Coordinates of C-alpha atoms in Angstrom, one line a residue:
Chain X
M30 CA 0.1 -0.2 -0.1
E31 CA 1.9 3.1 -1.2
T32 CA 0.8 6.2 0.1
N33 CA 1.8 9.6 -0.9
A34 CA 3.0 11.7 2.2
W35 CA 1.6 14.6 0.5
K36 CA -1.9 12.9 -0.3
V37 CA -1.8 11.8 3.5
M38 CA -1.4 15.6 4.9
W39 CA -4.1 17.0 2.4
R40 CA -6.5 14.0 3.4
E41 CA -5.8 15.2 7.4
I42 CA -6.2 19.0 6.4
R43 CA -9.6 18.4 4.5
H44 CA -11.2 15.9 7.2
D45 CA -10.2 19.1 9.7
K46 CA -12.9 21.7 9.2
L47 CA -10.4 24.4 11.0
A48 CA -7.3 23.4 9.6
L49 CA -9.2 23.6 5.9
L50 CA -10.7 26.9 7.4
G51 CA -7.0 27.9 8.1
L52 CA -5.4 27.1 5.0
I53 CA -8.0 29.0 3.0
L54 CA -8.0 32.1 5.1
F55 CA -4.1 32.1 5.3
V56 CA -3.7 31.8 1.4
V57 CA -6.4 34.4 0.5
T58 CA -4.8 36.8 3.2
V59 CA -1.5 36.3 1.8
V60 CA -2.5 36.6 -2.0
T61 CA -4.7 39.9 -1.1
V62 CA -2.0 41.4 0.9
Y63 CA 0.5 40.9 -2.0
T64 CA -1.5 41.8 -4.8
W65 CA -2.7 44.8 -3.3
A66 CA 0.7 45.8 -1.8
L67 CA 1.5 45.8 -5.8
T68 CA -1.2 48.4 -6.5
I69 CA 0.2 51.0 -3.7
D70 CA 2.5 54.1 -4.5
Q71 CA 4.7 53.1 -1.8
S72 CA 6.5 56.6 -1.6
A73 CA 3.3 58.4 -1.8
A74 CA 1.5 56.1 1.0
A75 CA 4.9 57.3 3.3
I76 CA 4.4 61.0 2.6
V77 CA 3.7 62.7 5.7
N78 CA 0.4 64.8 5.9
V79 CA 0.4 66.9 9.1
R80 CA -3.1 68.1 8.5
N81 CA -4.5 64.7 8.5
M82 CA -2.8 63.2 11.4
N83 CA -4.9 61.0 13.8
Q84 CA -8.4 61.1 12.1
P85 CA -10.6 58.2 13.1
P86 CA -11.9 55.7 10.7
S87 CA -13.9 57.6 7.8
R88 CA -15.0 56.8 4.2
T89 CA -11.9 57.7 2.8
H90 CA -9.6 56.1 5.2
P91 CA -11.4 53.1 6.5
L92 CA -9.0 52.5 9.1
G93 CA -8.2 55.6 9.9
T94 CA -4.9 57.8 9.9
D95 CA -1.6 57.7 11.4
P96 CA 0.2 60.6 13.5
G97 CA 2.2 61.2 10.0
G98 CA -1.5 61.3 8.5
R99 CA -0.7 58.3 6.5
D100 CA -4.0 56.1 5.8
V101 CA -3.6 53.0 8.3
L102 CA -5.3 50.8 5.9
E103 CA -2.5 51.1 3.3
Q104 CA 0.2 51.0 6.1
L105 CA -1.6 47.8 7.2
V106 CA -1.3 46.1 3.8
L107 CA 2.7 47.1 3.2
S108 CA 3.3 46.2 6.9
A109 CA 1.6 43.0 6.6
R110 CA 3.6 42.4 3.2
N111 CA 6.9 43.3 4.8
S112 CA 6.3 41.1 7.8
F113 CA 4.9 38.0 5.6
N114 CA 8.3 38.5 3.8
I115 CA 10.7 38.3 6.4
T116 CA 9.1 35.4 8.3
F117 CA 8.7 33.5 5.1
I118 CA 12.7 34.1 4.4
M119 CA 13.7 33.3 7.9
T120 CA 11.6 30.1 8.1
I121 CA 12.7 28.6 4.7
A122 CA 16.2 29.3 5.4
G123 CA 15.9 28.0 8.9
A124 CA 14.2 24.9 7.5
I125 CA 17.2 24.3 4.7
I126 CA 19.9 25.1 7.4
G127 CA 18.3 22.9 10.1
I128 CA 17.5 20.0 7.8
L129 CA 21.2 19.7 6.5
V130 CA 22.6 20.1 9.6
G131 CA 20.3 17.4 11.2
L132 CA 20.5 14.9 8.3
L133 CA 24.2 15.1 8.0
S134 CA 24.8 15.1 11.5
G135 CA 22.3 12.2 12.2
F136 CA 23.1 10.3 9.1
F137 CA 27.0 10.3 9.3
G138 CA 27.6 10.7 13.2
G139 CA 31.1 10.6 14.7
H140 CA 33.3 13.7 14.9
L141 CA 30.9 15.6 12.7
D142 CA 28.0 14.6 14.8
N143 CA 30.0 15.7 17.7
V144 CA 31.2 18.7 16.7
L145 CA 27.7 19.9 15.4
M146 CA 25.8 19.0 18.7
R147 CA 28.5 20.7 20.6
I148 CA 27.5 24.0 18.7
L149 CA 23.4 23.1 19.2
D150 CA 24.5 22.9 23.0
F151 CA 25.9 26.1 23.1
Y152 CA 23.1 27.5 21.3
A153 CA 21.0 25.9 23.8
M154 CA 22.5 28.4 26.7
F155 CA 22.4 31.4 24.6
P156 CA 19.9 33.7 25.3
A157 CA 19.2 34.1 21.8
L158 CA 17.0 37.1 21.7
M159 CA 19.0 39.3 23.9
L160 CA 21.9 38.5 21.4
I161 CA 19.6 39.5 18.6
I162 CA 18.6 42.9 20.5
V163 CA 22.3 43.6 21.4
F164 CA 23.7 43.1 17.7
I165 CA 20.6 45.3 16.2
S166 CA 21.5 48.2 18.7
M167 CA 25.3 47.3 17.7
I168 CA 25.1 47.5 13.9
P169 CA 25.6 51.2 12.9
S170 CA 23.0 51.4 9.8
Y171 CA 21.3 48.0 9.9
S172 CA 18.7 47.1 7.2
V173 CA 16.2 44.2 6.4
V174 CA 18.9 42.3 5.3
T175 CA 21.2 42.3 8.3
F176 CA 18.1 41.7 10.2
A177 CA 16.9 38.8 8.2
V178 CA 20.8 37.5 8.9
L179 CA 20.6 37.7 12.4
M180 CA 17.5 36.1 12.9
I181 CA 18.4 33.1 10.4
V182 CA 21.7 32.3 12.2
L183 CA 20.8 32.9 15.8
W184 CA 17.1 32.0 16.1
S185 CA 15.7 29.9 13.0
W186 CA 17.4 26.8 12.6
Q187 CA 18.5 25.0 15.8
G188 CA 15.1 23.4 16.8
T189 CA 14.5 21.9 12.9
A190 CA 18.4 20.6 13.4
R191 CA 17.6 18.7 16.6
L192 CA 14.5 17.2 15.2
I193 CA 15.7 16.3 12.0
R194 CA 18.7 14.5 13.7
I195 CA 16.7 12.5 15.9
K196 CA 14.6 11.4 13.1
T197 CA 17.1 10.6 10.8
L198 CA 19.1 8.4 13.6
Q199 CA 15.6 6.5 13.7
Q200 CA 15.8 6.0 10.0
G201 CA 19.0 4.7 10.0
A202 CA 18.5 2.2 11.9
L203 CA 15.7 0.7 9.7
D204 CA 16.3 -2.2 7.3
Y205 CA 16.0 -0.1 4.2
V206 CA 19.3 2.0 5.0
S207 CA 21.0 -1.2 5.8
A208 CA 20.3 -2.6 2.6
S209 CA 21.1 0.3 0.7
K210 CA 24.5 0.4 2.3
T211 CA 25.2 -3.4 1.8
M212 CA 24.3 -2.4 -2.0
G213 CA 27.1 0.4 -2.2
T214 CA 24.9 3.2 -2.7
H215 CA 26.7 6.3 -1.8
P216 CA 25.8 7.8 1.6
L217 CA 25.0 11.2 0.4
V218 CA 22.5 9.3 -2.2
I219 CA 21.2 7.6 0.7
S220 CA 20.8 10.1 2.9
F221 CA 18.8 12.5 0.6
R222 CA 17.1 10.5 -1.9
E223 CA 16.1 7.7 0.3
V224 CA 15.9 9.1 3.7
L225 CA 15.0 12.5 3.5
P226 CA 11.7 11.8 1.5
N227 CA 10.7 9.8 4.6
L228 CA 10.8 12.9 6.6
V229 CA 8.8 15.2 4.2
S230 CA 5.8 15.0 6.6
I231 CA 7.5 16.0 9.9
I232 CA 9.4 18.6 7.9
T233 CA 6.1 20.2 6.7
S234 CA 4.6 20.0 10.1
N235 CA 7.6 21.5 11.7
F236 CA 7.9 24.1 8.9
T237 CA 4.5 25.3 9.5
L238 CA 4.4 25.4 13.3
N239 CA 7.7 27.4 13.0
L240 CA 6.2 29.9 10.5
A241 CA 3.8 30.8 13.2
M242 CA 6.5 31.2 16.1
N243 CA 8.5 33.4 13.9
M244 CA 5.7 35.5 13.2
G245 CA 5.2 36.1 16.7
V246 CA 9.1 36.6 17.3
E247 CA 9.1 39.1 14.1
T248 CA 6.3 41.1 15.7
G249 CA 7.5 41.4 19.4
L250 CA 11.1 42.2 18.5
T251 CA 10.1 45.0 16.0
F252 CA 7.6 46.1 18.9
L253 CA 10.2 46.9 21.3
G254 CA 12.1 48.7 18.7
F255 CA 14.6 45.8 17.8
G256 CA 13.3 44.4 14.5
L257 CA 13.1 45.5 11.0
P258 CA 14.2 49.0 10.3
F259 CA 12.3 52.1 11.4
A260 CA 11.7 53.2 7.9
T261 CA 9.9 49.8 6.9
P262 CA 6.5 49.6 7.6
S263 CA 5.6 46.2 9.9
L264 CA 3.0 45.0 12.2
G265 CA 5.1 45.2 14.9
R266 CA 5.7 48.8 14.5
L267 CA 1.9 49.6 14.0
I268 CA 1.4 47.8 17.0
A269 CA 3.9 49.5 18.8
Y270 CA 1.7 53.0 18.5
A271 CA 0.0 51.6 21.6
Q272 CA 2.8 52.5 23.8
M273 CA 1.7 55.6 24.1
P274 CA -1.6 55.5 26.4
A275 CA -3.3 58.5 24.5
N276 CA -3.3 56.2 21.4
M277 CA -4.0 53.1 23.2
T278 CA -7.5 54.7 24.6
N279 CA -8.4 56.9 22.2
R280 CA -7.0 55.8 18.8
P281 CA -7.4 52.1 18.7
W282 CA -7.6 52.0 14.8
L283 CA -3.9 52.4 14.7
W284 CA -2.7 49.1 16.8
L285 CA -5.7 46.9 16.8
P286 CA -6.1 45.8 13.2
A287 CA -2.4 44.7 13.1
A288 CA -2.8 43.2 16.6
L289 CA -6.1 41.0 15.2
L290 CA -4.1 40.4 12.1
I291 CA -0.9 38.9 13.3
F292 CA -3.1 36.6 15.6
L293 CA -5.7 35.5 13.1
M294 CA -2.8 34.6 10.9
M295 CA -0.8 32.6 13.2
L296 CA -4.3 30.9 14.6
C297 CA -4.6 29.9 10.9
V298 CA -0.8 28.8 10.5
N299 CA -1.4 26.8 13.7
F300 CA -4.2 25.1 12.7
V301 CA -2.7 23.6 9.6
G302 CA 0.3 22.9 11.5
Q303 CA -1.7 21.1 13.9
A304 CA -3.2 19.1 11.2
L305 CA 0.0 18.2 9.0
N306 CA 1.4 17.2 12.8
R307 CA -1.2 14.6 13.1
A308 CA -0.4 13.5 9.4
A309 CA 3.3 12.9 10.3
D310 CA 2.5 10.4 13.0
A311 CA 0.3 7.2 11.7
K312 CA -0.9 6.6 15.4
K313 CA -2.6 10.2 15.6
R314 CA -4.3 10.3 12.6
M315 CA -8.1 11.1 12.2
V316 CA -8.6 9.7 8.7
Chain H
M27 CA 23.8 10.3 39.1
W28 CA 26.3 13.1 40.9
K29 CA 29.2 12.2 38.5
T30 CA 26.8 13.0 35.6
I31 CA 26.3 16.5 37.6
L32 CA 29.5 17.1 38.0
R33 CA 30.6 16.5 34.6
R34 CA 27.4 18.6 33.2
V35 CA 28.6 21.6 35.7
L36 CA 31.9 21.1 33.9
I37 CA 31.1 21.5 30.5
L38 CA 29.2 24.6 31.5
I39 CA 32.3 26.3 32.5
P40 CA 34.1 26.3 28.8
Q41 CA 30.9 27.7 27.5
L42 CA 30.2 30.3 29.8
F43 CA 33.9 31.5 29.1
V44 CA 33.0 31.5 25.2
L45 CA 29.7 33.3 25.8
S46 CA 31.3 36.3 28.3
V47 CA 33.9 36.8 25.5
L48 CA 31.7 37.4 22.8
I49 CA 29.6 39.7 24.8
F50 CA 32.7 41.3 25.9
F51 CA 34.1 41.5 22.4
L52 CA 30.7 42.9 21.2
A53 CA 30.8 45.7 23.7
Q54 CA 33.7 46.8 22.3
F55 CA 31.9 47.9 19.0
M56 CA 29.3 49.8 20.9
P57 CA 29.2 53.4 20.7
G58 CA 29.9 55.5 23.9
D59 CA 32.6 55.7 26.6
A60 CA 32.7 53.3 29.5
L61 CA 33.8 56.4 32.0
R62 CA 30.7 58.3 31.3
G63 CA 29.7 56.9 34.8
M64 CA 32.5 58.6 36.3
I65 CA 32.9 61.9 34.6
G66 CA 30.9 65.0 35.3
P67 CA 31.0 68.4 33.7
D68 CA 34.0 69.6 35.6
T69 CA 36.5 66.9 34.8
T70 CA 39.6 68.5 33.2
P71 CA 41.1 66.4 30.3
E72 CA 44.0 65.4 32.5
Q73 CA 42.0 63.7 35.6
Y74 CA 40.1 62.1 32.6
A75 CA 43.6 60.6 30.8
I76 CA 44.2 59.6 34.3
L77 CA 40.7 57.9 35.0
R78 CA 41.6 56.3 31.7
Q79 CA 44.7 54.9 32.7
I80 CA 43.4 54.0 36.1
H81 CA 40.8 51.8 34.5
R82 CA 43.2 50.7 31.9
L83 CA 41.0 51.5 28.6
D84 CA 43.8 51.9 26.8
D85 CA 44.9 48.3 27.0
P86 CA 43.9 45.8 24.1
W87 CA 40.3 44.4 24.7
Y88 CA 41.7 40.9 25.6
V89 CA 43.6 42.5 28.8
Q90 CA 40.5 44.4 29.7
Y91 CA 38.6 41.2 29.6
G92 CA 41.3 39.7 31.9
T93 CA 40.7 42.5 34.1
W94 CA 36.8 42.5 34.2
M95 CA 36.7 39.0 34.4
E96 CA 39.2 39.2 37.8
G97 CA 37.0 42.0 39.2
I98 CA 34.1 39.3 39.0
L99 CA 35.5 36.5 40.0
A100 CA 37.7 38.0 43.0
R101 CA 35.7 40.8 44.2
G102 CA 32.1 39.9 42.7
D103 CA 32.5 43.4 41.0
F104 CA 30.8 43.5 37.5
G105 CA 31.5 47.3 37.1
R106 CA 29.8 50.5 37.0
S107 CA 26.5 51.5 35.1
V108 CA 27.1 54.3 33.0
T109 CA 23.6 55.8 33.1
H110 CA 22.8 55.3 36.8
K111 CA 26.3 55.8 37.8
R112 CA 26.1 53.0 40.4
P113 CA 27.7 49.9 40.8
V114 CA 26.0 47.2 38.2
T115 CA 25.2 44.4 41.2
D116 CA 23.2 47.2 43.1
I117 CA 21.0 48.1 39.8
I118 CA 20.2 44.6 39.1
G119 CA 19.7 43.7 42.5
E120 CA 17.2 46.1 43.4
R121 CA 15.1 44.9 39.7
M122 CA 15.6 41.1 40.1
M123 CA 13.5 41.1 43.1
N124 CA 10.2 42.7 40.9
T125 CA 11.1 39.7 38.2
V126 CA 11.4 37.1 40.6
R127 CA 7.9 38.4 42.4
L128 CA 6.2 38.2 38.9
S129 CA 7.8 35.1 37.5
L130 CA 6.9 33.2 41.3
L131 CA 3.4 34.8 40.7
T132 CA 3.1 33.5 37.3
T133 CA 4.3 30.1 37.8
L134 CA 1.8 29.7 40.5
F135 CA -1.2 31.0 38.4
T136 CA 0.0 28.8 35.4
Y137 CA -0.3 25.8 37.5
I138 CA -3.4 26.8 39.1
I139 CA -5.3 27.2 35.1
A140 CA -3.2 24.6 33.8
I141 CA -3.9 21.5 35.9
P142 CA -7.4 21.5 36.1
L143 CA -7.9 22.1 32.4
G144 CA -5.4 19.3 31.9
I145 CA -7.3 17.1 34.1
F146 CA -10.7 17.8 32.5
A147 CA -9.5 17.7 29.1
A148 CA -8.2 14.2 29.7
K149 CA -11.4 13.1 31.5
K150 CA -13.8 14.2 28.8
K151 CA -11.4 13.3 25.9
D152 CA -13.0 14.1 22.6
R153 CA -15.9 15.6 24.3
F154 CA -16.8 19.4 23.8
I155 CA -14.9 20.0 27.1
D156 CA -11.9 18.7 25.8
K157 CA -12.4 20.5 22.5
S158 CA -12.7 23.5 24.3
I159 CA -9.8 23.5 26.2
M160 CA -7.6 22.2 23.5
F161 CA -9.2 25.2 21.7
Y162 CA -8.1 27.8 24.1
T163 CA -4.6 26.3 23.7
F164 CA -4.8 26.9 20.1
L165 CA -5.5 30.4 21.1
A166 CA -2.7 31.0 23.4
L167 CA -0.4 29.5 21.0
S168 CA -1.2 31.9 18.4
M169 CA -1.0 34.7 20.5
P170 CA 1.8 36.6 20.5
T171 CA 3.0 38.1 24.2
V172 CA 2.9 41.5 23.4
V173 CA -0.4 41.5 21.1
F174 CA -2.1 39.7 24.6
S175 CA -0.4 42.1 27.0
I176 CA -1.8 45.1 25.1
I177 CA -5.2 44.0 24.8
N178 CA -5.5 43.0 28.2
L179 CA -4.0 46.6 29.6
F180 CA -6.1 48.2 27.1
I181 CA -9.2 46.6 28.4
F182 CA -8.6 45.8 32.3
G183 CA -6.3 48.7 32.6
F184 CA -7.4 51.6 30.8
R185 CA -11.1 50.8 30.3
L186 CA -12.2 49.1 33.1
R187 CA -9.5 50.5 35.5
W188 CA -9.5 47.3 37.4
F189 CA -5.8 47.5 37.2
P190 CA -2.8 50.0 37.4
V191 CA -1.4 50.4 34.3
R192 CA 2.3 50.8 35.1
G193 CA 5.0 50.5 37.7
S194 CA 5.4 48.0 40.5
V195 CA 3.8 49.7 43.4
D196 CA 1.9 52.9 44.4
A197 CA 4.3 55.6 44.9
M198 CA 2.3 56.8 47.7
A199 CA 2.7 53.9 49.8
A200 CA 5.0 53.7 52.8
A201 CA 7.2 50.6 52.5
G202 CA 6.4 48.1 55.1
T203 CA 3.1 48.8 55.5
L204 CA 0.0 46.5 54.4
E205 CA -1.0 48.9 52.1
H206 CA 2.6 48.5 50.3
A207 CA 2.0 45.0 50.1
V208 CA -1.7 45.2 48.7
S209 CA -0.4 48.0 46.2
R210 CA 2.5 45.7 45.1
L211 CA 0.4 42.8 44.6
H212 CA -2.5 44.9 42.9
H213 CA 0.3 45.8 40.5
L214 CA 1.3 42.4 39.6
V215 CA -1.9 40.3 39.0
L216 CA -2.6 41.6 35.3
P217 CA 0.8 41.2 34.1
A218 CA 1.0 37.8 36.1
V219 CA -2.5 36.7 34.7
T220 CA -1.7 37.5 31.3
F221 CA 1.6 35.9 31.0
A222 CA 0.1 32.8 32.6
L223 CA -2.6 32.3 30.3
L224 CA 0.0 32.2 27.9
S225 CA 2.3 30.1 29.3
T226 CA -0.4 26.9 30.4
I227 CA -0.4 25.6 27.0
S228 CA 2.8 22.8 27.5
I229 CA 1.7 21.7 31.1
I230 CA -1.9 21.0 29.7
Y231 CA -0.5 19.0 26.6
F232 CA 1.4 17.0 28.8
L233 CA -0.7 16.2 31.4
R234 CA -3.6 15.5 29.3
N235 CA -1.6 13.2 27.1
E236 CA 0.0 11.5 30.7
I237 CA -3.2 11.0 32.0
I238 CA -4.7 9.2 28.9
D239 CA -1.9 6.9 28.5
Y240 CA -1.7 6.0 32.0
D241 CA -5.5 5.4 31.5
A242 CA -5.0 2.5 29.2
S243 CA -1.9 1.1 30.8
D244 CA -1.7 -2.3 32.5
F245 CA -1.2 -1.6 36.0
V246 CA -4.5 0.6 35.8
T247 CA -6.5 -2.2 34.1
T248 CA -4.9 -4.2 37.0
A249 CA -5.9 -2.3 39.7
R250 CA -9.6 -2.0 38.1
S251 CA -10.1 -5.7 37.8
K252 CA -9.2 -6.1 41.3
G253 CA -11.7 -4.0 42.3
V254 CA -10.2 -0.6 43.1
P255 CA -12.7 2.1 43.4
E256 CA -12.6 4.1 40.3
N257 CA -11.9 7.2 42.1
K258 CA -9.1 5.8 44.0
V259 CA -7.6 4.5 40.6
Y260 CA -8.3 7.9 39.4
T261 CA -6.2 10.0 42.3
G262 CA -4.0 7.0 43.4
H263 CA -2.7 5.4 40.3
I264 CA -3.2 7.9 37.5
L265 CA -3.0 11.4 39.0
R266 CA -0.4 10.7 41.1
N267 CA 2.1 9.2 37.9
A268 CA 0.8 12.0 35.9
L269 CA 1.3 15.2 38.2
L270 CA 4.8 14.3 39.1
P271 CA 6.6 15.0 36.2
V272 CA 4.4 18.2 35.4
A273 CA 5.7 19.5 38.8
G274 CA 9.1 18.8 37.9
N275 CA 9.2 20.9 34.8
A276 CA 8.6 23.8 36.9
G277 CA 12.5 24.8 36.3
L278 CA 11.9 25.1 32.5
I279 CA 8.9 27.3 33.2
I280 CA 10.2 29.6 34.9
A281 CA 13.3 30.0 32.8
G282 CA 11.0 30.7 30.1
L283 CA 9.5 33.4 32.2
F284 CA 12.7 35.4 32.5
T285 CA 12.9 35.5 29.1
G286 CA 9.7 36.2 28.4
S287 CA 9.9 39.2 30.9
I288 CA 11.7 41.3 28.2
F289 CA 8.2 41.8 26.5
I290 CA 5.8 41.5 29.0
E291 CA 7.9 44.0 31.6
S292 CA 8.1 46.5 28.6
V293 CA 4.3 46.5 27.8
F294 CA 3.2 46.7 31.5
A295 CA 6.0 49.2 32.2
Y296 CA 7.2 47.0 34.9
P297 CA 10.5 47.7 36.7
G298 CA 12.2 44.3 36.5
M299 CA 15.2 43.0 34.8
G300 CA 13.3 42.7 31.6
Q301 CA 12.7 46.1 31.3
L302 CA 16.1 47.3 32.3
F303 CA 17.4 45.1 29.8
V304 CA 15.9 47.1 27.3
T305 CA 16.6 50.5 28.7
S306 CA 20.3 49.9 29.5
I307 CA 20.3 48.7 25.7
V308 CA 18.7 52.1 24.6
G309 CA 20.7 54.0 26.8
R310 CA 23.9 52.1 25.7
D311 CA 24.9 51.0 29.3
F312 CA 27.1 48.0 28.2
P313 CA 28.0 46.8 31.9
V314 CA 24.4 46.2 32.7
V315 CA 23.5 44.6 29.2
N316 CA 26.5 42.5 29.6
T317 CA 25.6 41.5 33.2
L318 CA 22.3 40.8 32.6
I319 CA 22.9 38.5 29.4
M320 CA 25.4 36.4 31.4
F321 CA 22.8 36.3 34.3
Y322 CA 20.2 34.8 31.9
A323 CA 22.4 32.5 30.3
I324 CA 23.5 30.8 33.9
L325 CA 19.7 31.0 34.4
T326 CA 18.9 29.2 31.8
V327 CA 21.6 26.4 32.3
V328 CA 21.0 26.0 36.2
S329 CA 17.3 25.5 35.5
Y330 CA 17.6 23.0 32.8
L331 CA 20.2 20.9 35.0
V332 CA 17.9 21.4 38.1
T333 CA 14.7 20.1 36.0
D334 CA 16.8 17.2 34.8
I335 CA 18.0 16.1 38.9
L336 CA 14.5 16.6 39.9
I337 CA 12.9 14.5 37.1
T338 CA 15.4 11.9 38.1
I339 CA 14.5 12.1 41.8
I340 CA 10.9 12.1 40.9
D341 CA 11.1 9.0 38.5
P342 CA 14.1 6.3 39.3
R343 CA 13.5 5.0 35.8
I344 CA 15.0 8.0 34.1
H345 CA 18.7 8.5 34.0
I346 CA 20.0 11.7 32.6
K347 CA 23.7 11.3 30.7

């Protein structure tokens, strides 16, 4: 009975109403945000117009205006796009590094495994978020790229690497790997062409759950002022308007939409991730 | 077991050394002058030069690192804060108790919320109540700490005015009085409950799965077939075994709370170590930042170690290596 891992995952999502709803809502939001952002003239959207500052929602500005007189809805769309970009890049890069490190470490073992595991042990004691904050405040003119690199190197891959290493170790003890070894298959072929496809469902569910987590972390760091650069509109920056009591109580249109959007997106992704998680473990599958 | 603990403590020493070199090295790139904490507007250039010499600031960074380490190891001296113009240990000491209070109360609330929910969810597995509790864990998992803090602050602090919106104690209350203690608690409740509602997830999942697993295990079936009353099976056999590891995880939860305090204390303007870290970074106060990072790193490894030791004591089948 040959079942494709992707088919199993899709079946699990289809049978879980919340996961299906989450997937649809997430895809629709991402597509809307990216296409909408294309239609916005970014330099025009960034122009400060003091006469329009802090206007409540109206017909011309459905979500009101910010302290710079800019349309909050436009800012929200641009922010969402920037936040999605950084989260996708960070999660994809983290998954690639994590898979490579975990697979090589778990499959080849020996000195390579030892060295990589000591590095991971060091990361485990490492107050990663604090060091990211230190780096960001230290680099004189840091950009989106610096932030992405910092998040990838210091934050995004360690959990995946540990998980993939354990799963590779389990696969390595199975008969098909020993059989392939006796037949003289090249170790790299075994690890990437034979072991890796068996980990697809675990990788996908781990990727999805990381995506949600990274969205939250990026928002938190940007909120504190140590995330995306100041000139880049981002959801964390919009939420940070709430740090001023006057904005928090009297002008919820500034920060509430961004706060709800990030929460809704993380919720959708987590619903999908949980369904995928079940698909990765035959004992937990619902169908 | 003591041998393995000793070995793990010994492994920590090189790790902490590498971390301390790393952060000290980084501090060299930080803009700002390490003497700002000691000079005033009337300091002459000659005095400044002498001060630089006394503090050996013209030495290369690795020599300075040696002096810094010597101060820490020999005298417990972590340097002086640049902005507060006082020893780092004093400043962190003042803030530490606030963070410890917040973490303890949060841990307490976390267990008070999580244990009943985990038990209910397992008991009513796949029924409406279980599904609602699982839905709550999804909400908590998907809620960024800052977003939930802001929304709670907005509703319960600014709109309903049930709780104060900033600080750790009412400035009008005299220290030592009952009023002072009550005011302190009043300031703590909202951040602690906010934080606790988000940190229950792992305990609920763990407890629920443990209870479901034990419920189907051989020794429970044996107990039931011997005719042990159901409520006795539940409290004496299932809960007893399922709860112990949960208690053992307290160390990890507390370590997580200390890291999360960076976000929660900033939103609630609560003067703890997390807020101190953020304000010190903004104020380029590197002696404080360095010490805080080292403190958090040590706290993390110690709580991992304590958790591992607790778990082996609780469950003798587990050996740490």
